[in-house]
Amino acid sequence: MLQFVLVLLLPLAVSTSPPKADKVVLSTIVDGWAVGMKLEALDRLHPDMIAVATVTNVNGKNVSITFDNWGDGFDYTTDKADADLHPIGFAMYIKHPQKMYKPHNYKGGFSWKKYLLETKSLPVPFAAFTQNQTKGMPKDFYTKMITTDIIQPGS
């Protein structure tokens, strides 16, 4: 199990403007996962929904997530390799019929690039997901979500 502490500068090398002094400080990273990182996850109470989620705990092979601004009644803990967890951009890539649900009460169109900067967050790295979780999604698609202002459909 790989563990280390990481401090990264925003804006995540996603902008052509000079970096700002804002810092993202992550807790210990375990196999690519750290508290505060963002991902897309299936809402188990509403299995037709994929929504924006944040890692709240990493414990060995398990990870706990919360759905951003949806209240803790939807939170769950699962294996990091669970097929319900996905890299950012997944719902758009698979053309999910319900689209991707942005954080509750989020104003305006949702783009991953903008949201990561607003929340001073990093996404769970693409390499941390299994093939079962990416379902053929290429890393380039994931990178595009971070580096461009693509507004998610339905937002």
JSON list of N, CA and C in Angstrom, two decimals, residues 87-128:
[
{"chain": "A", "resi": 87, "resn": "PRO", "atom": "N", "xyz": [-14.45, 7.82, -12.09]},
{"chain": "A", "resi": 87, "resn": "PRO", "atom": "CA", "xyz": [-13.67, 9.05, -12.27]},
{"chain": "A", "resi": 87, "resn": "PRO", "atom": "C", "xyz": [-14.58, 10.19, -12.73]},
{"chain": "A", "resi": 88, "resn": "ILE", "atom": "N", "xyz": [-14.11, 11.42, -12.52]},
{"chain": "A", "resi": 88, "resn": "ILE", "atom": "CA", "xyz": [-14.90, 12.56, -12.98]},
{"chain": "A", "resi": 88, "resn": "ILE", "atom": "C", "xyz": [-15.06, 12.48, -14.50]},
{"chain": "A", "resi": 89, "resn": "GLY", "atom": "N", "xyz": [-16.24, 12.87, -14.95]},
{"chain": "A", "resi": 89, "resn": "GLY", "atom": "CA", "xyz": [-16.56, 12.80, -16.38]},
{"chain": "A", "resi": 89, "resn": "GLY", "atom": "C", "xyz": [-17.23, 11.50, -16.80]},
{"chain": "A", "resi": 90, "resn": "PHE", "atom": "N", "xyz": [-17.34, 10.54, -15.90]},
{"chain": "A", "resi": 90, "resn": "PHE", "atom": "CA", "xyz": [-17.86, 9.22, -16.25]},
{"chain": "A", "resi": 90, "resn": "PHE", "atom": "C", "xyz": [-19.29, 9.27, -16.78]},
{"chain": "A", "resi": 91, "resn": "ALA", "atom": "N", "xyz": [-20.19, 9.97, -16.07]},
{"chain": "A", "resi": 91, "resn": "ALA", "atom": "CA", "xyz": [-21.60, 10.01, -16.50]},
{"chain": "A", "resi": 91, "resn": "ALA", "atom": "C", "xyz": [-21.72, 10.61, -17.89]},
{"chain": "A", "resi": 92, "resn": "MET", "atom": "N", "xyz": [-20.94, 11.63, -18.16]},
{"chain": "A", "resi": 92, "resn": "MET", "atom": "CA", "xyz": [-20.97, 12.24, -19.49]},
{"chain": "A", "resi": 92, "resn": "MET", "atom": "C", "xyz": [-20.41, 11.27, -20.54]},
{"chain": "A", "resi": 93, "resn": "TYR", "atom": "N", "xyz": [-19.34, 10.57, -20.20]},
{"chain": "A", "resi": 93, "resn": "TYR", "atom": "CA", "xyz": [-18.72, 9.63, -21.13]},
{"chain": "A", "resi": 93, "resn": "TYR", "atom": "C", "xyz": [-19.69, 8.52, -21.53]},
{"chain": "A", "resi": 94, "resn": "ILE", "atom": "N", "xyz": [-20.39, 7.95, -20.56]},
{"chain": "A", "resi": 94, "resn": "ILE", "atom": "CA", "xyz": [-21.30, 6.84, -20.87]},
{"chain": "A", "resi": 94, "resn": "ILE", "atom": "C", "xyz": [-22.66, 7.32, -21.37]},
{"chain": "A", "resi": 95, "resn": "LYS", "atom": "N", "xyz": [-22.83, 8.64, -21.42]},
{"chain": "A", "resi": 95, "resn": "LYS", "atom": "CA", "xyz": [-24.11, 9.25, -21.81]},
{"chain": "A", "resi": 95, "resn": "LYS", "atom": "C", "xyz": [-25.24, 8.73, -20.92]},
{"chain": "A", "resi": 96, "resn": "HIS", "atom": "N", "xyz": [-24.99, 8.80, -19.61]},
{"chain": "A", "resi": 96, "resn": "HIS", "atom": "CA", "xyz": [-25.95, 8.33, -18.61]},
{"chain": "A", "resi": 96, "resn": "HIS", "atom": "C", "xyz": [-27.30, 9.02, -18.85]},
{"chain": "A", "resi": 97, "resn": "PRO", "atom": "N", "xyz": [-28.39, 8.24, -18.91]},
{"chain": "A", "resi": 97, "resn": "PRO", "atom": "CA", "xyz": [-29.70, 8.83, -19.26]},
{"chain": "A", "resi": 97, "resn": "PRO", "atom": "C", "xyz": [-30.15, 9.91, -18.27]},
{"chain": "A", "resi": 98, "resn": "GLN", "atom": "N", "xyz": [-29.74, 9.83, -17.03]},
{"chain": "A", "resi": 98, "resn": "GLN", "atom": "CA", "xyz": [-30.13, 10.83, -16.04]},
{"chain": "A", "resi": 98, "resn": "GLN", "atom": "C", "xyz": [-29.09, 11.94, -15.90]},
{"chain": "A", "resi": 99, "resn": "LYS", "atom": "N", "xyz": [-28.06, 11.90, -16.74]},
{"chain": "A", "resi": 99, "resn": "LYS", "atom": "CA", "xyz": [-26.94, 12.86, -16.69]},
{"chain": "A", "resi": 99, "resn": "LYS", "atom": "C", "xyz": [-26.20, 12.69, -15.36]},
{"chain": "A", "resi": 100, "resn": "MET", "atom": "N", "xyz": [-25.43, 13.69, -14.96]},
{"chain": "A", "resi": 100, "resn": "MET", "atom": "CA", "xyz": [-24.72, 13.66, -13.69]},
{"chain": "A", "resi": 100, "resn": "MET", "atom": "C", "xyz": [-25.34, 14.74, -12.81]},
{"chain": "A", "resi": 101, "resn": "TYR", "atom": "N", "xyz": [-25.60, 14.41, -11.57]},
{"chain": "A", "resi": 101, "resn": "TYR", "atom": "CA", "xyz": [-26.21, 15.36, -10.66]},
{"chain": "A", "resi": 101, "resn": "TYR", "atom": "C", "xyz": [-25.14, 16.20, -10.00]},
{"chain": "A", "resi": 102, "resn": "LYS", "atom": "N", "xyz": [-25.25, 17.51, -10.21]},
{"chain": "A", "resi": 102, "resn": "LYS", "atom": "CA", "xyz": [-24.31, 18.44, -9.61]},
{"chain": "A", "resi": 102, "resn": "LYS", "atom": "C", "xyz": [-24.63, 18.58, -8.12]},
{"chain": "A", "resi": 103, "resn": "PRO", "atom": "N", "xyz": [-23.75, 19.22, -7.35]},
{"chain": "A", "resi": 103, "resn": "PRO", "atom": "CA", "xyz": [-24.03, 19.41, -5.93]},
{"chain": "A", "resi": 103, "resn": "PRO", "atom": "C", "xyz": [-25.38, 20.12, -5.73]},
{"chain": "A", "resi": 104, "resn": "HIS", "atom": "N", "xyz": [-26.10, 19.72, -4.70]},
{"chain": "A", "resi": 104, "resn": "HIS", "atom": "CA", "xyz": [-27.40, 20.30, -4.38]},
{"chain": "A", "resi": 104, "resn": "HIS", "atom": "C", "xyz": [-27.28, 21.81, -4.22]},
{"chain": "A", "resi": 105, "resn": "ASN", "atom": "N", "xyz": [-28.19, 22.55, -4.82]},
{"chain": "A", "resi": 105, "resn": "ASN", "atom": "CA", "xyz": [-28.24, 24.02, -4.77]},
{"chain": "A", "resi": 105, "resn": "ASN", "atom": "C", "xyz": [-27.06, 24.70, -5.47]},
{"chain": "A", "resi": 106, "resn": "TYR", "atom": "N", "xyz": [-26.35, 23.98, -6.31]},
{"chain": "A", "resi": 106, "resn": "TYR", "atom": "CA", "xyz": [-25.25, 24.58, -7.06]},
{"chain": "A", "resi": 106, "resn": "TYR", "atom": "C", "xyz": [-25.85, 25.48, -8.14]},
{"chain": "A", "resi": 107, "resn": "LYS", "atom": "N", "xyz": [-25.43, 26.72, -8.16]},
{"chain": "A", "resi": 107, "resn": "LYS", "atom": "CA", "xyz": [-25.98, 27.70, -9.10]},
{"chain": "A", "resi": 107, "resn": "LYS", "atom": "C", "xyz": [-25.23, 27.67, -10.43]},
{"chain": "A", "resi": 108, "resn": "GLY", "atom": "N", "xyz": [-25.97, 27.73, -11.51]},
{"chain": "A", "resi": 108, "resn": "GLY", "atom": "CA", "xyz": [-25.37, 27.81, -12.84]},
{"chain": "A", "resi": 108, "resn": "GLY", "atom": "C", "xyz": [-24.98, 26.45, -13.40]},
{"chain": "A", "resi": 109, "resn": "GLY", "atom": "N", "xyz": [-24.43, 26.50, -14.61]},
{"chain": "A", "resi": 109, "resn": "GLY", "atom": "CA", "xyz": [-23.97, 25.28, -15.26]},
{"chain": "A", "resi": 109, "resn": "GLY", "atom": "C", "xyz": [-22.76, 24.70, -14.54]},
{"chain": "A", "resi": 110, "resn": "PHE", "atom": "N", "xyz": [-22.67, 23.39, -14.52]},
{"chain": "A", "resi": 110, "resn": "PHE", "atom": "CA", "xyz": [-21.60, 22.71, -13.79]},
{"chain": "A", "resi": 110, "resn": "PHE", "atom": "C", "xyz": [-20.50, 22.26, -14.74]},
{"chain": "A", "resi": 111, "resn": "SER", "atom": "N", "xyz": [-19.26, 22.67, -14.44]},
{"chain": "A", "resi": 111, "resn": "SER", "atom": "CA", "xyz": [-18.10, 22.12, -15.14]},
{"chain": "A", "resi": 111, "resn": "SER", "atom": "C", "xyz": [-17.13, 21.63, -14.08]},
{"chain": "A", "resi": 112, "resn": "TRP", "atom": "N", "xyz": [-16.52, 20.49, -14.34]},
{"chain": "A", "resi": 112, "resn": "TRP", "atom": "CA", "xyz": [-15.57, 19.94, -13.37]},
{"chain": "A", "resi": 112, "resn": "TRP", "atom": "C", "xyz": [-14.39, 20.88, -13.16]},
{"chain": "A", "resi": 113, "resn": "LYS", "atom": "N", "xyz": [-13.87, 21.48, -14.21]},
{"chain": "A", "resi": 113, "resn": "LYS", "atom": "CA", "xyz": [-12.73, 22.39, -14.06]},
{"chain": "A", "resi": 113, "resn": "LYS", "atom": "C", "xyz": [-13.07, 23.51, -13.09]},
{"chain": "A", "resi": 114, "resn": "LYS", "atom": "N", "xyz": [-14.20, 24.16, -13.32]},
{"chain": "A", "resi": 114, "resn": "LYS", "atom": "CA", "xyz": [-14.63, 25.27, -12.47]},
{"chain": "A", "resi": 114, "resn": "LYS", "atom": "C", "xyz": [-14.86, 24.81, -11.03]},
{"chain": "A", "resi": 115, "resn": "TYR", "atom": "N", "xyz": [-15.53, 23.67, -10.87]},
{"chain": "A", "resi": 115, "resn": "TYR", "atom": "CA", "xyz": [-15.86, 23.18, -9.52]},
{"chain": "A", "resi": 115, "resn": "TYR", "atom": "C", "xyz": [-14.61, 22.81, -8.73]},
{"chain": "A", "resi": 116, "resn": "LEU", "atom": "N", "xyz": [-13.65, 22.17, -9.37]},
{"chain": "A", "resi": 116, "resn": "LEU", "atom": "CA", "xyz": [-12.40, 21.83, -8.67]},
{"chain": "A", "resi": 116, "resn": "LEU", "atom": "C", "xyz": [-11.68, 23.09, -8.20]},
{"chain": "A", "resi": 117, "resn": "LEU", "atom": "N", "xyz": [-11.69, 24.12, -9.02]},
{"chain": "A", "resi": 117, "resn": "LEU", "atom": "CA", "xyz": [-11.05, 25.38, -8.62]},
{"chain": "A", "resi": 117, "resn": "LEU", "atom": "C", "xyz": [-11.84, 26.06, -7.49]},
{"chain": "A", "resi": 118, "resn": "GLU", "atom": "N", "xyz": [-13.16, 26.07, -7.60]},
{"chain": "A", "resi": 118, "resn": "GLU", "atom": "CA", "xyz": [-14.00, 26.70, -6.57]},
{"chain": "A", "resi": 118, "resn": "GLU", "atom": "C", "xyz": [-13.83, 26.02, -5.21]},
{"chain": "A", "resi": 119, "resn": "THR", "atom": "N", "xyz": [-13.73, 24.71, -5.22]},
{"chain": "A", "resi": 119, "resn": "THR", "atom": "CA", "xyz": [-13.64, 23.96, -3.96]},
{"chain": "A", "resi": 119, "resn": "THR", "atom": "C", "xyz": [-12.20, 23.69, -3.54]},
{"chain": "A", "resi": 120, "resn": "LYS", "atom": "N", "xyz": [-11.25, 24.16, -4.35]},
{"chain": "A", "resi": 120, "resn": "LYS", "atom": "CA", "xyz": [-9.82, 23.92, -4.09]},
{"chain": "A", "resi": 120, "resn": "LYS", "atom": "C", "xyz": [-9.58, 22.43, -3.83]},
{"chain": "A", "resi": 121, "resn": "SER", "atom": "N", "xyz": [-10.13, 21.64, -4.73]},
{"chain": "A", "resi": 121, "resn": "SER", "atom": "CA", "xyz": [-10.08, 20.18, -4.62]},
{"chain": "A", "resi": 121, "resn": "SER", "atom": "C", "xyz": [-9.34, 19.58, -5.80]},
{"chain": "A", "resi": 122, "resn": "LEU", "atom": "N", "xyz": [-8.97, 18.33, -5.62]},
{"chain": "A", "resi": 122, "resn": "LEU", "atom": "CA", "xyz": [-8.38, 17.53, -6.69]},
{"chain": "A", "resi": 122, "resn": "LEU", "atom": "C", "xyz": [-9.29, 16.34, -6.96]},
{"chain": "A", "resi": 123, "resn": "PRO", "atom": "N", "xyz": [-9.30, 15.85, -8.19]},
{"chain": "A", "resi": 123, "resn": "PRO", "atom": "CA", "xyz": [-10.06, 14.63, -8.46]},
{"chain": "A", "resi": 123, "resn": "PRO", "atom": "C", "xyz": [-9.27, 13.41, -8.02]},
{"chain": "A", "resi": 124, "resn": "VAL", "atom": "N", "xyz": [-9.99, 12.33, -7.72]},
{"chain": "A", "resi": 124, "resn": "VAL", "atom": "CA", "xyz": [-9.30, 11.06, -7.52]},
{"chain": "A", "resi": 124, "resn": "VAL", "atom": "C", "xyz": [-8.59, 10.76, -8.84]},
{"chain": "A", "resi": 125, "resn": "PRO", "atom": "N", "xyz": [-7.31, 10.42, -8.80]},
{"chain": "A", "resi": 125, "resn": "PRO", "atom": "CA", "xyz": [-6.58, 10.18, -10.05]},
{"chain": "A", "resi": 125, "resn": "PRO", "atom": "C", "xyz": [-7.20, 9.06, -10.88]},
{"chain": "A", "resi": 126, "resn": "PHE", "atom": "N", "xyz": [-7.17, 9.22, -12.17]},
{"chain": "A", "resi": 126, "resn": "PHE", "atom": "CA", "xyz": [-7.72, 8.21, -13.08]},
{"chain": "A", "resi": 126, "resn": "PHE", "atom": "C", "xyz": [-7.11, 6.84, -12.81]},
{"chain": "A", "resi": 127, "resn": "ALA", "atom": "N", "xyz": [-5.82, 6.81, -12.54]},
{"chain": "A", "resi": 127, "resn": "ALA", "atom": "CA", "xyz": [-5.11, 5.54, -12.31]},
{"chain": "A", "resi": 127, "resn": "ALA", "atom": "C", "xyz": [-5.59, 4.81, -11.06]},
{"chain": "A", "resi": 128, "resn": "ALA", "atom": "N", "xyz": [-6.30, 5.49, -10.17]},
{"chain": "A", "resi": 128, "resn": "ALA", "atom": "CA", "xyz": [-6.79, 4.86, -8.95]},
{"chain": "A", "resi": 128, "resn": "ALA", "atom": "C", "xyz": [-8.03, 4.00, -9.20]}
]
